[in-house]
Tab-separated table of C-alpha atoms in Angstrom:
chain	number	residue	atom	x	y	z
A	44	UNK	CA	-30.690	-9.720	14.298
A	45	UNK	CA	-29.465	-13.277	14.809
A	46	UNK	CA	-31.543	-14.226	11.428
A	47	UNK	CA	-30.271	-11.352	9.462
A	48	UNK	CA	-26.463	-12.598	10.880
A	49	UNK	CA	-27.645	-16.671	9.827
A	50	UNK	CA	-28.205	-15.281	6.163
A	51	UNK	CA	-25.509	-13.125	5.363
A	52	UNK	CA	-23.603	-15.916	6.617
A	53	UNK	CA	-25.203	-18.588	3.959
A	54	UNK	CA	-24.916	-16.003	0.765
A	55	UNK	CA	-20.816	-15.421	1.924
A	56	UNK	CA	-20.371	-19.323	2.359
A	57	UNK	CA	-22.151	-20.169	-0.535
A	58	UNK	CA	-20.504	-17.197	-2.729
A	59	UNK	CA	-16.809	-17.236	-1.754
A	60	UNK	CA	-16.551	-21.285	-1.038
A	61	UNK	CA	-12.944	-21.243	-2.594
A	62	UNK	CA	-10.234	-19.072	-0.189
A	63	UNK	CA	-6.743	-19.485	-0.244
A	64	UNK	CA	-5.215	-21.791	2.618
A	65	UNK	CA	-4.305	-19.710	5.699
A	66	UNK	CA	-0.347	-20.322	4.799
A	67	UNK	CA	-0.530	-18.235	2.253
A	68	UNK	CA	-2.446	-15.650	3.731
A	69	UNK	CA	-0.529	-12.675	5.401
A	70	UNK	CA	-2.863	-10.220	6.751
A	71	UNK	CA	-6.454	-12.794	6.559
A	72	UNK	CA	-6.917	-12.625	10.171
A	73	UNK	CA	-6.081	-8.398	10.622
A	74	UNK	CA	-9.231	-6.065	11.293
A	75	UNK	CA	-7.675	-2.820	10.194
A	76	UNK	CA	-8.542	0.347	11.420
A	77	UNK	CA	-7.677	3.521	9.444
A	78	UNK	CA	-6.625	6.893	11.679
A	79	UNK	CA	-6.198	10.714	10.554
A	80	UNK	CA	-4.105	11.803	14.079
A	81	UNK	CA	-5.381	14.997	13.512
A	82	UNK	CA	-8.906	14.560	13.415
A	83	UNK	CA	-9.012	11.418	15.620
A	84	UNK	CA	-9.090	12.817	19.576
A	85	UNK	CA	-7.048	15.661	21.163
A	86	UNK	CA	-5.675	13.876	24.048
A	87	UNK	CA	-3.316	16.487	24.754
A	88	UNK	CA	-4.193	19.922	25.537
A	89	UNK	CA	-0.966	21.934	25.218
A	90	UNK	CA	-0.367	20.962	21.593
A	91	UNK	CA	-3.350	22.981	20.606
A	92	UNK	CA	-1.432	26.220	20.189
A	93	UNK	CA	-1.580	25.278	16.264
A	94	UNK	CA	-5.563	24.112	16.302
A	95	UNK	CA	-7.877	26.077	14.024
A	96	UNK	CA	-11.483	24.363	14.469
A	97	UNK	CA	-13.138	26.279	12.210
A	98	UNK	CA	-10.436	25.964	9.598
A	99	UNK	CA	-11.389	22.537	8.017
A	100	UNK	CA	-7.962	22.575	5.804
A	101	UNK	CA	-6.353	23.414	9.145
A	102	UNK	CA	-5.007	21.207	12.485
A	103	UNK	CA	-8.028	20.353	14.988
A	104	UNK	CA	-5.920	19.262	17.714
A	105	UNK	CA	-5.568	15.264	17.392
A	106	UNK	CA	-2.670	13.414	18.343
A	107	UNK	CA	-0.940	10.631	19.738
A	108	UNK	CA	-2.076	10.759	23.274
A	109	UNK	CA	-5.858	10.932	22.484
A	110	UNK	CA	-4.936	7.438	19.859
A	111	UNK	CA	-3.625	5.658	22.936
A	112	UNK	CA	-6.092	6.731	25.386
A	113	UNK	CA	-8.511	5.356	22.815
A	114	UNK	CA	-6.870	1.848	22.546
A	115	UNK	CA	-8.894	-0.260	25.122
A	116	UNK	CA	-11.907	0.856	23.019
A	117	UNK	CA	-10.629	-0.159	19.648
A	118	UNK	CA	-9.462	-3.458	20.951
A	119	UNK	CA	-12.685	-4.146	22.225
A	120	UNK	CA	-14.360	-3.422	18.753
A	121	UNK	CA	-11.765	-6.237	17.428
A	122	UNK	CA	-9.360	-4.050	15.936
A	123	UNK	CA	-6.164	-5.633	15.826
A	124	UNK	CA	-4.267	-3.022	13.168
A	125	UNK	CA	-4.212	0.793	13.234
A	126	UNK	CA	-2.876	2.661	10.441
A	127	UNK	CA	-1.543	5.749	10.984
A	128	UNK	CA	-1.538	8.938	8.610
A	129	UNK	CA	1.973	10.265	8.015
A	130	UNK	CA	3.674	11.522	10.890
A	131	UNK	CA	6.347	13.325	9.376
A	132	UNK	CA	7.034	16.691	9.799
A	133	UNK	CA	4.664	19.579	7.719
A	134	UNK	CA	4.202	22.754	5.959
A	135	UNK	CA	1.772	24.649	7.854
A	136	UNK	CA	-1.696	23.435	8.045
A	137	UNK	CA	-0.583	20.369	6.906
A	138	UNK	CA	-3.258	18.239	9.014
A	139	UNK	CA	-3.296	15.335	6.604
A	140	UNK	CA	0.494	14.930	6.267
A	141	UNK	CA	1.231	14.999	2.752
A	142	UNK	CA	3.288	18.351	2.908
A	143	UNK	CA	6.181	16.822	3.706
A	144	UNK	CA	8.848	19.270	4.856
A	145	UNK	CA	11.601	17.338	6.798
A	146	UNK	CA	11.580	13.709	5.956
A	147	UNK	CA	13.489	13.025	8.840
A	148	UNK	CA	11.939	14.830	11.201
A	149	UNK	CA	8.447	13.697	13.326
A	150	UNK	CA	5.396	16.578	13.154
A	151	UNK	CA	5.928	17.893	16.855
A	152	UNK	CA	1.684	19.174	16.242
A	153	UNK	CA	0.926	15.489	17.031
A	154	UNK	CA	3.515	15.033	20.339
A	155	UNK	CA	6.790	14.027	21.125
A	156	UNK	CA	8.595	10.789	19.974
A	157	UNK	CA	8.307	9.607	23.402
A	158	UNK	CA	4.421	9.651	23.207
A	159	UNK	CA	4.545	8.161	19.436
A	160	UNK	CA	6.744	5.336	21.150
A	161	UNK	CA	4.244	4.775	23.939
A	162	UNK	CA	1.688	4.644	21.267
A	163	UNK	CA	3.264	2.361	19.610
A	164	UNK	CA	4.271	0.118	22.996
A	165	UNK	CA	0.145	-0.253	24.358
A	166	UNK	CA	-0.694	-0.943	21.244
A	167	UNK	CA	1.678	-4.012	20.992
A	168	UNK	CA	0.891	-5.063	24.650
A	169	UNK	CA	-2.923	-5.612	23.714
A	170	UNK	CA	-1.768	-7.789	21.025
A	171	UNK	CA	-2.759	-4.443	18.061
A	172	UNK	CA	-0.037	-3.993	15.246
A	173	UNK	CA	0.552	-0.498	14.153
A	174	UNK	CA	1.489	0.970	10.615
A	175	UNK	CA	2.294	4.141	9.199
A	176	UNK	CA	1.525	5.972	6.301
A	177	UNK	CA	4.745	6.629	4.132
A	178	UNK	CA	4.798	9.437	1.858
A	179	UNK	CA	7.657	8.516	-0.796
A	180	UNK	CA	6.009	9.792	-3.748
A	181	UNK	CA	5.443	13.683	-3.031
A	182	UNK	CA	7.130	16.641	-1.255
A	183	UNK	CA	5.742	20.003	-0.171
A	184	UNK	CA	6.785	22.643	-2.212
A	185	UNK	CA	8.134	24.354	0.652
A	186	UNK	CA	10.409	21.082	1.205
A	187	UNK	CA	14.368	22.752	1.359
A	188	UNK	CA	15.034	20.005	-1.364
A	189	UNK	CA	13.009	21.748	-4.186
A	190	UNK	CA	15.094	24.700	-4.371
A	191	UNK	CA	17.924	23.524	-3.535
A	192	UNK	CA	20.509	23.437	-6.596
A	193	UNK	CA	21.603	20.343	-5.189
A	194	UNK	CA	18.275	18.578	-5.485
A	195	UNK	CA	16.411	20.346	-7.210
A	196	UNK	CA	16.775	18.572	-10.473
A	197	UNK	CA	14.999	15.081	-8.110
A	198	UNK	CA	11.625	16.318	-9.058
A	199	UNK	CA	8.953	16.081	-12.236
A	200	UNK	CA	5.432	17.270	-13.240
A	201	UNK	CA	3.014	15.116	-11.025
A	202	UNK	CA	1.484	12.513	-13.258
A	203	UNK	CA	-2.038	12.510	-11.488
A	204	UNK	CA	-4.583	15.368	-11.396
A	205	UNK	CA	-8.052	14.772	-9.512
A	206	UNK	CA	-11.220	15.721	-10.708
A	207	UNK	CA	-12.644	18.756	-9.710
A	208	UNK	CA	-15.269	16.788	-7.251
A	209	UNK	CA	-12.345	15.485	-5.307
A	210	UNK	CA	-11.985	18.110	-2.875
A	211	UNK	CA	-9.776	15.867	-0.524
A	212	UNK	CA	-7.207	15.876	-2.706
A	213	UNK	CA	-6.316	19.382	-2.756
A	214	UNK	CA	-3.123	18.818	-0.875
A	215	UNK	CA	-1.737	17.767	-4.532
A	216	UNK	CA	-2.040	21.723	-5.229
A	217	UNK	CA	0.822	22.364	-3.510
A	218	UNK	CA	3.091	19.495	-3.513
A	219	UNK	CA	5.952	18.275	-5.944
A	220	UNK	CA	6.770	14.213	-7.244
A	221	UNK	CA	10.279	12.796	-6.663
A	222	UNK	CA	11.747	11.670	-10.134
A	223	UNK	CA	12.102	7.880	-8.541
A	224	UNK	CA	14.255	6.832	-11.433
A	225	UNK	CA	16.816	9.348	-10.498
A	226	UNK	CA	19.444	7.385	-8.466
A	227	UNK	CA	19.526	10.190	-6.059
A	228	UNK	CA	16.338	9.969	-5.437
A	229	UNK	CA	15.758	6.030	-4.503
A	230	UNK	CA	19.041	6.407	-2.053
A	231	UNK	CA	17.388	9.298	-0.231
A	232	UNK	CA	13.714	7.659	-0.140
A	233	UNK	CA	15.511	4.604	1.107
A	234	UNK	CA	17.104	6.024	3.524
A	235	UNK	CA	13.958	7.647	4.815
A	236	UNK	CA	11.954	4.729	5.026
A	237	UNK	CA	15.145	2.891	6.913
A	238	UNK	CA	15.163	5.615	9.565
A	239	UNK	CA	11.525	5.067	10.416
A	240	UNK	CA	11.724	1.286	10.554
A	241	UNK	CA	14.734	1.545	12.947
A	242	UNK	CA	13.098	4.757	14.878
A	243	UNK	CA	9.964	3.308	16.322
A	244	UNK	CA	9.309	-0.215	16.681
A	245	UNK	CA	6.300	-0.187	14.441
A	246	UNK	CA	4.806	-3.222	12.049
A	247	UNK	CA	3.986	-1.729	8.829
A	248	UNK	CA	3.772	0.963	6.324
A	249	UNK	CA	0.952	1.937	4.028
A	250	UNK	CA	2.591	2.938	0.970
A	251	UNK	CA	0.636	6.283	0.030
A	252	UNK	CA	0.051	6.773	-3.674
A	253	UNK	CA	1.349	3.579	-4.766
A	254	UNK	CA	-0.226	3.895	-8.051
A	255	UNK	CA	1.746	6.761	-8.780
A	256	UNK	CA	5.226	5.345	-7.500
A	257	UNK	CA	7.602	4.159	-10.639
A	258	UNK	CA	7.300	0.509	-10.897
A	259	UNK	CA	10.659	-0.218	-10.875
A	260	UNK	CA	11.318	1.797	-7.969
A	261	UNK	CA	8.156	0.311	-5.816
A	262	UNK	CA	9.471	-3.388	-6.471
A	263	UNK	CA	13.468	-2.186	-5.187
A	264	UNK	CA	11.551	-0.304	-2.138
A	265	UNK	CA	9.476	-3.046	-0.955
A	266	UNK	CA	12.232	-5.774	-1.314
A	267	UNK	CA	14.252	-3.444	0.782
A	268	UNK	CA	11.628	-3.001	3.871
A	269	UNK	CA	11.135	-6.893	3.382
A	270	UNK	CA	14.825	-7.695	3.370
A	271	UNK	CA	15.231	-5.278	6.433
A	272	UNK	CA	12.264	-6.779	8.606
A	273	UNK	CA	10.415	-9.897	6.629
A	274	UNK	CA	7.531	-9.901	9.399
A	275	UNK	CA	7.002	-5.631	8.185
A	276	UNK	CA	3.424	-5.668	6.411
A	277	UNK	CA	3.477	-3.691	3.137
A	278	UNK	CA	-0.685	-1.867	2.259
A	279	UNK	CA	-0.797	-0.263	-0.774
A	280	UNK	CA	-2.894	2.908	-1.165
A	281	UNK	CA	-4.132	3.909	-4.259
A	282	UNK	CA	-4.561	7.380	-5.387
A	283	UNK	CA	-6.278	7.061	-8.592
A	284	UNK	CA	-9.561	5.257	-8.455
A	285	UNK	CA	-9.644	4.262	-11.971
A	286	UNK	CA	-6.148	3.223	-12.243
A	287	UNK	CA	-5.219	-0.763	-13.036
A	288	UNK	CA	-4.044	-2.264	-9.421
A	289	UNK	CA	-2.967	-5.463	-11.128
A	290	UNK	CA	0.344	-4.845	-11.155
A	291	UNK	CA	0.087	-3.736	-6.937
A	292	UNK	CA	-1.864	-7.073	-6.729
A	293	UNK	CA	0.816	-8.970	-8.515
A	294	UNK	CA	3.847	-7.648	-6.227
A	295	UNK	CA	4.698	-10.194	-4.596
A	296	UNK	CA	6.357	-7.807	-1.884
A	297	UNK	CA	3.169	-6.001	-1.379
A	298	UNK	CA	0.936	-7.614	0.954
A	299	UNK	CA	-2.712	-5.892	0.737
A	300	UNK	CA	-3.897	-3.129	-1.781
A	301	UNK	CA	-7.348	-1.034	-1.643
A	302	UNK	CA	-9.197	-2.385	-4.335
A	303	UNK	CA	-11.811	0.655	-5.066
A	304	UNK	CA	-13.740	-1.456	-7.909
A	305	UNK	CA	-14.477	-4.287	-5.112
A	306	UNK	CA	-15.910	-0.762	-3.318
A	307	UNK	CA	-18.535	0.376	-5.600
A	308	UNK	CA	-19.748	-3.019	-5.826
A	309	UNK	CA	-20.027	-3.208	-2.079
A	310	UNK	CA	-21.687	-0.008	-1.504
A	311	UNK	CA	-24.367	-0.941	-4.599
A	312	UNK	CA	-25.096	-4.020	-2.939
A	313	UNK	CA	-25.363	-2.971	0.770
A	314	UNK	CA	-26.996	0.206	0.251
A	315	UNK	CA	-29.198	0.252	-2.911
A	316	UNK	CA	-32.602	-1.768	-2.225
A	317	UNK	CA	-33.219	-5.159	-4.607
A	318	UNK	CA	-29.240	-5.531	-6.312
A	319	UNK	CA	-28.782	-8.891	-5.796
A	320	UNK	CA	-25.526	-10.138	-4.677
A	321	UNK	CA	-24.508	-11.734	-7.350
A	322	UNK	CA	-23.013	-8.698	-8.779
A	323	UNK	CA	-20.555	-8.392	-5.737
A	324	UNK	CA	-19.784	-12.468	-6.273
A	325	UNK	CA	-19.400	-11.381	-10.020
A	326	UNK	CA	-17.365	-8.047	-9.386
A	327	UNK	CA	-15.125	-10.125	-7.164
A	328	UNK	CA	-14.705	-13.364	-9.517
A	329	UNK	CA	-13.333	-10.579	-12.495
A	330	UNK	CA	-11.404	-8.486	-10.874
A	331	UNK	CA	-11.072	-9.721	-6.871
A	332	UNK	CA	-7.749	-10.784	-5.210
A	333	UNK	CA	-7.467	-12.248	-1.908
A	334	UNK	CA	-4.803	-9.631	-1.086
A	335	UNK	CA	-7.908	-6.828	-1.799
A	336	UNK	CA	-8.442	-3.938	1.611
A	337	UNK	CA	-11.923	-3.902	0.889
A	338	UNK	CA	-13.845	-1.275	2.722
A	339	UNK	CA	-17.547	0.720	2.557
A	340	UNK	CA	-15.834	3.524	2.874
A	341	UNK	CA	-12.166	5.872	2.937
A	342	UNK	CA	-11.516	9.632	3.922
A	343	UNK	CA	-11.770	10.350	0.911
A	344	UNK	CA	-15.184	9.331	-0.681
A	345	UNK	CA	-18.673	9.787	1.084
A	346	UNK	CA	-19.588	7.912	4.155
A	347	UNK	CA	-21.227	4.667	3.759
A	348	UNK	CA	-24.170	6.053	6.147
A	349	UNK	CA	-25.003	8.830	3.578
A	350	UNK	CA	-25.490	6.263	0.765
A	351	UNK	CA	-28.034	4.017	3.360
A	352	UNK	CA	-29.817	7.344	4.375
A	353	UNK	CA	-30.292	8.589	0.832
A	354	UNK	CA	-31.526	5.057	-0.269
A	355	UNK	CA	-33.584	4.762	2.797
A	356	UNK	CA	-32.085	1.341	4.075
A	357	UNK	CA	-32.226	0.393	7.958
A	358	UNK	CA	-29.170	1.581	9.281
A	359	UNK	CA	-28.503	-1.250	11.847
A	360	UNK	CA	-29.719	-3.943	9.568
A	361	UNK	CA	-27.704	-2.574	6.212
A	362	UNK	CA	-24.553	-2.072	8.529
A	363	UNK	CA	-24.570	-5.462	9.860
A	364	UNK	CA	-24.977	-7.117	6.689
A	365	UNK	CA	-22.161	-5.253	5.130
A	366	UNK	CA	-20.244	-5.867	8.253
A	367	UNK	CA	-20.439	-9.195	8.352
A	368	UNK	CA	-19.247	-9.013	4.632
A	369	UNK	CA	-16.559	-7.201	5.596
A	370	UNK	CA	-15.313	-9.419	8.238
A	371	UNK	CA	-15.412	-12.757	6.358
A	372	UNK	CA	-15.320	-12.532	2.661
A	373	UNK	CA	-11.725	-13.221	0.945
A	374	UNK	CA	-9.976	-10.035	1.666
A	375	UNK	CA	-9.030	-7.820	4.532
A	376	UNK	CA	-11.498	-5.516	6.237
A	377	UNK	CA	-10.233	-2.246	6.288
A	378	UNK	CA	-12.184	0.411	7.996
A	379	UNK	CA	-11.902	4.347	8.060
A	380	UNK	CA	-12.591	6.419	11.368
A	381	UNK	CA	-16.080	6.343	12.406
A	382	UNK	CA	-17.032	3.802	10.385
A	383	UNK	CA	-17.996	1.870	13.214
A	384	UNK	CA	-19.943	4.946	14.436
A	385	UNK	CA	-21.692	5.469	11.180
A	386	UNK	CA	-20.744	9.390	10.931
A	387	UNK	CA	-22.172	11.220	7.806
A	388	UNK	CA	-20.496	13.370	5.288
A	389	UNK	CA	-20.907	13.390	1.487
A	390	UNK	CA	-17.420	15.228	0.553
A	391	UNK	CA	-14.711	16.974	2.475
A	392	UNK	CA	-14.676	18.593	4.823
A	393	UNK	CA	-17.389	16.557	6.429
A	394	UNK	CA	-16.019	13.437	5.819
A	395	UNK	CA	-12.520	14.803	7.565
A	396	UNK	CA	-14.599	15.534	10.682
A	397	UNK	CA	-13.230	14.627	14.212
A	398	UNK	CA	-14.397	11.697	15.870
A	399	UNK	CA	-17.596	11.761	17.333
A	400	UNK	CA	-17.478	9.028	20.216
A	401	UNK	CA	-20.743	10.157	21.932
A	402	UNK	CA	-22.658	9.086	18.819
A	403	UNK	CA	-22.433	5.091	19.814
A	404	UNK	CA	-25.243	2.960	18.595
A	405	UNK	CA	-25.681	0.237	21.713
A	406	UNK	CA	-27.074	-2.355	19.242
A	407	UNK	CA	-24.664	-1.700	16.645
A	408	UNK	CA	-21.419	-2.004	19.294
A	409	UNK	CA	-22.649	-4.892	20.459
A	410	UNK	CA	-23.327	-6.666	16.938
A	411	UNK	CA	-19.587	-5.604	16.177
A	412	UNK	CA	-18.196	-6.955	19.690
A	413	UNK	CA	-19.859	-10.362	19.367
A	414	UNK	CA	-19.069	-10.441	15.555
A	415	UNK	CA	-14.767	-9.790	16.536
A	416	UNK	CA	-15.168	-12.317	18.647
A	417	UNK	CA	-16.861	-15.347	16.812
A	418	UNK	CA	-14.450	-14.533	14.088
A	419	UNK	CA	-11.515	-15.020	17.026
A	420	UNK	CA	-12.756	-18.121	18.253
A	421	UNK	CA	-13.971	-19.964	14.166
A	422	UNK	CA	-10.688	-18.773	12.374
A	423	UNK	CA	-12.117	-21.200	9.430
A	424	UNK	CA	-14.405	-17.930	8.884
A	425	UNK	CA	-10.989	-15.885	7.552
A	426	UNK	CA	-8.775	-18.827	6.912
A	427	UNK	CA	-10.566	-21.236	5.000
């Protein structure tokens, strides 16, 4: 272990020599951890009126009571940032939170506001940040605004269709997109995203479908957060895989975006036996940004355990590689739930699964405990 740790070490030092100075690095030293409330831990028993378990495009009971009972854990794995999926309020069966019904209202299947606050308050007091997932893009087309008369003129065709082998994204099936150059439209959506930042005391947003969002209307909403609360982080989540991020990466108002190119490259060189990595120092030198999430895996593609299985790759070895990638390569790890446990699943649903906390590997926590910790005390590893 220690010698596999000594030469991922060498290739990353030798590989990514040049970083940006730490002064102009906003998020360098974050560990972020991604969280679907609903499929995360059920912490609270008499919300599970609405739980279907053997639905998988239903609720299966998580919320924010099992996220904070789960805190001291996720500190202790050197998370220091959890992302949140939306909390707003939902069409039925709206487990992932992109069926936006009542912008202004919090999804009472995930607990009170009182228990999101409390979240929100542990998490600060072990020294975590916390960010939310902001819809702005989409509605639920049972949302009262699309048939209004009022408002119903604030929405357009969607502009993105997924493949048919992106079964995650069928919430888009029954959603509608704001027109964002209406004017209409960027008052309301900024005065949704101002009622959240003055609701709950939290650090961030992660700006769903920012790939989608008008550019226009993306650079006046993130100068607004930022001239609200400069210290409020801004992630940008891309919808379409394929689409060009430069112009995320170029915002100077956006602080982080998923880079899904950086991805493939990853998972080809962690996963697949004898590809050299030189093609992730090439992938990176084209197309990398120090303001990249870079990740082995999101909710929605397969789980970076499936590829190691399939290719027959040690599981602790291939995980500890690509972790230690992860943690100090130019960019900002950004890791999905159950990552860290190495769950399976090729496609949804099993890659929507709940948490399985049982399934700890000893070795594996450990590695990732010791590895959150060096990188606390030899900031040069993240800074430069």
């Amino acid at each position: 272990m220690k010698r596999t740790f000594t030469i991922i070490l060498i290739i990353i030092g030798i590989s990514f020599s040049t970083v940006v100075s730490a002064d102009d690095i906003n998020l360098q030293d974050e560990v972020i951890y991604n969280i679907i409330i609903d499929r995360f831990n059920n912490g609270d028993q008499s919300l599970s009126d609405h739980v279907q378990v053997d639905d998988p495009y239903n609720y299966h009971g998580g919320d924010f009571v099992g996220i904070t009972k789960k805190l001291d854990d996720l500190e202790a794995l050197g998370f220091s940032t959890i992302v949140l999926s939306p909390i707003m309020d939902n069409a039925s069966a709206g487990f992932h939170g992109y069926w936006v019904e009542d912008f202004f209202k919090l999804n009472e299947n995930y607990g009170t506001e009182e228990e999101f606050k409390q979240l929100v308050e542990e998490a600060h007091e072990r020294g975590m940040k916390v960010a939310v997932e902001l819809v702005f893009n989409y509605a639920a087309l049972t949302n009262p605004l699309v048939t209004d008369p009022d408002t119903k003129h604030w929405f357009q065709e969607k502009t993105f269709t997924p493949n048919e082998n992106e079964e995650s994204l069928f919430w888009l099936q029954d959603v509608v997109q704001f027109d964002q150059q209406n004017e209409s439209v960027q008052e309301y959506l900024l005065d949704v995203t101002a009622y959240w930042m003055d609701e709950v005391d939290i650090d961030g947003f992660k700006l769903h479908a920012a790939d989608q969002a008008d550019e226009i209307f993306l650079q006046k909403l993130t100068s607004f957060i930022k001239e609200r609360d400069p210290k409020l982080f801004l992630l940008a989540n891309v919808l379409d895989v394929d689409s060009d991020i430069e112009w995320l990466q170029e915002m100077e108002t956006i602080d982080a975006v998923e880079n899904h190119q950086m991805f493939d490259s990853l998972i080809d060189v962690f996963s697949e036996v004898g590809t050299p990595v030189e093609k992730l120092f090439d992938q990176w030198q084209a197309i990398g940004h120090e303001k990249d999430l870079i990740f082995t895996e999101t909710k929605d593609t397969a789980r970076f355990a499936n590829a190691v299985a399939l290719n027959d790759r040690n599981a602790l070895t291939t995980w500890t590689l690509a972790l230690t990638y992860l943690y100090t390569a130019p960019g900002i790890p950004y890791m999905y739930q159950g990552n860290e446990l190495q769950m399976f699943g090729l496609e949804f649903p099993e890659t929507q699964q709940m948490m399985r906390f049982n399934s700890t590997e000893p070795d594996l926590e450990e590695f990732h405990n010791k590895l959150s910790t060096m990188l606390e005390e030899y900031p040069v590893l993240t800074a430069g």
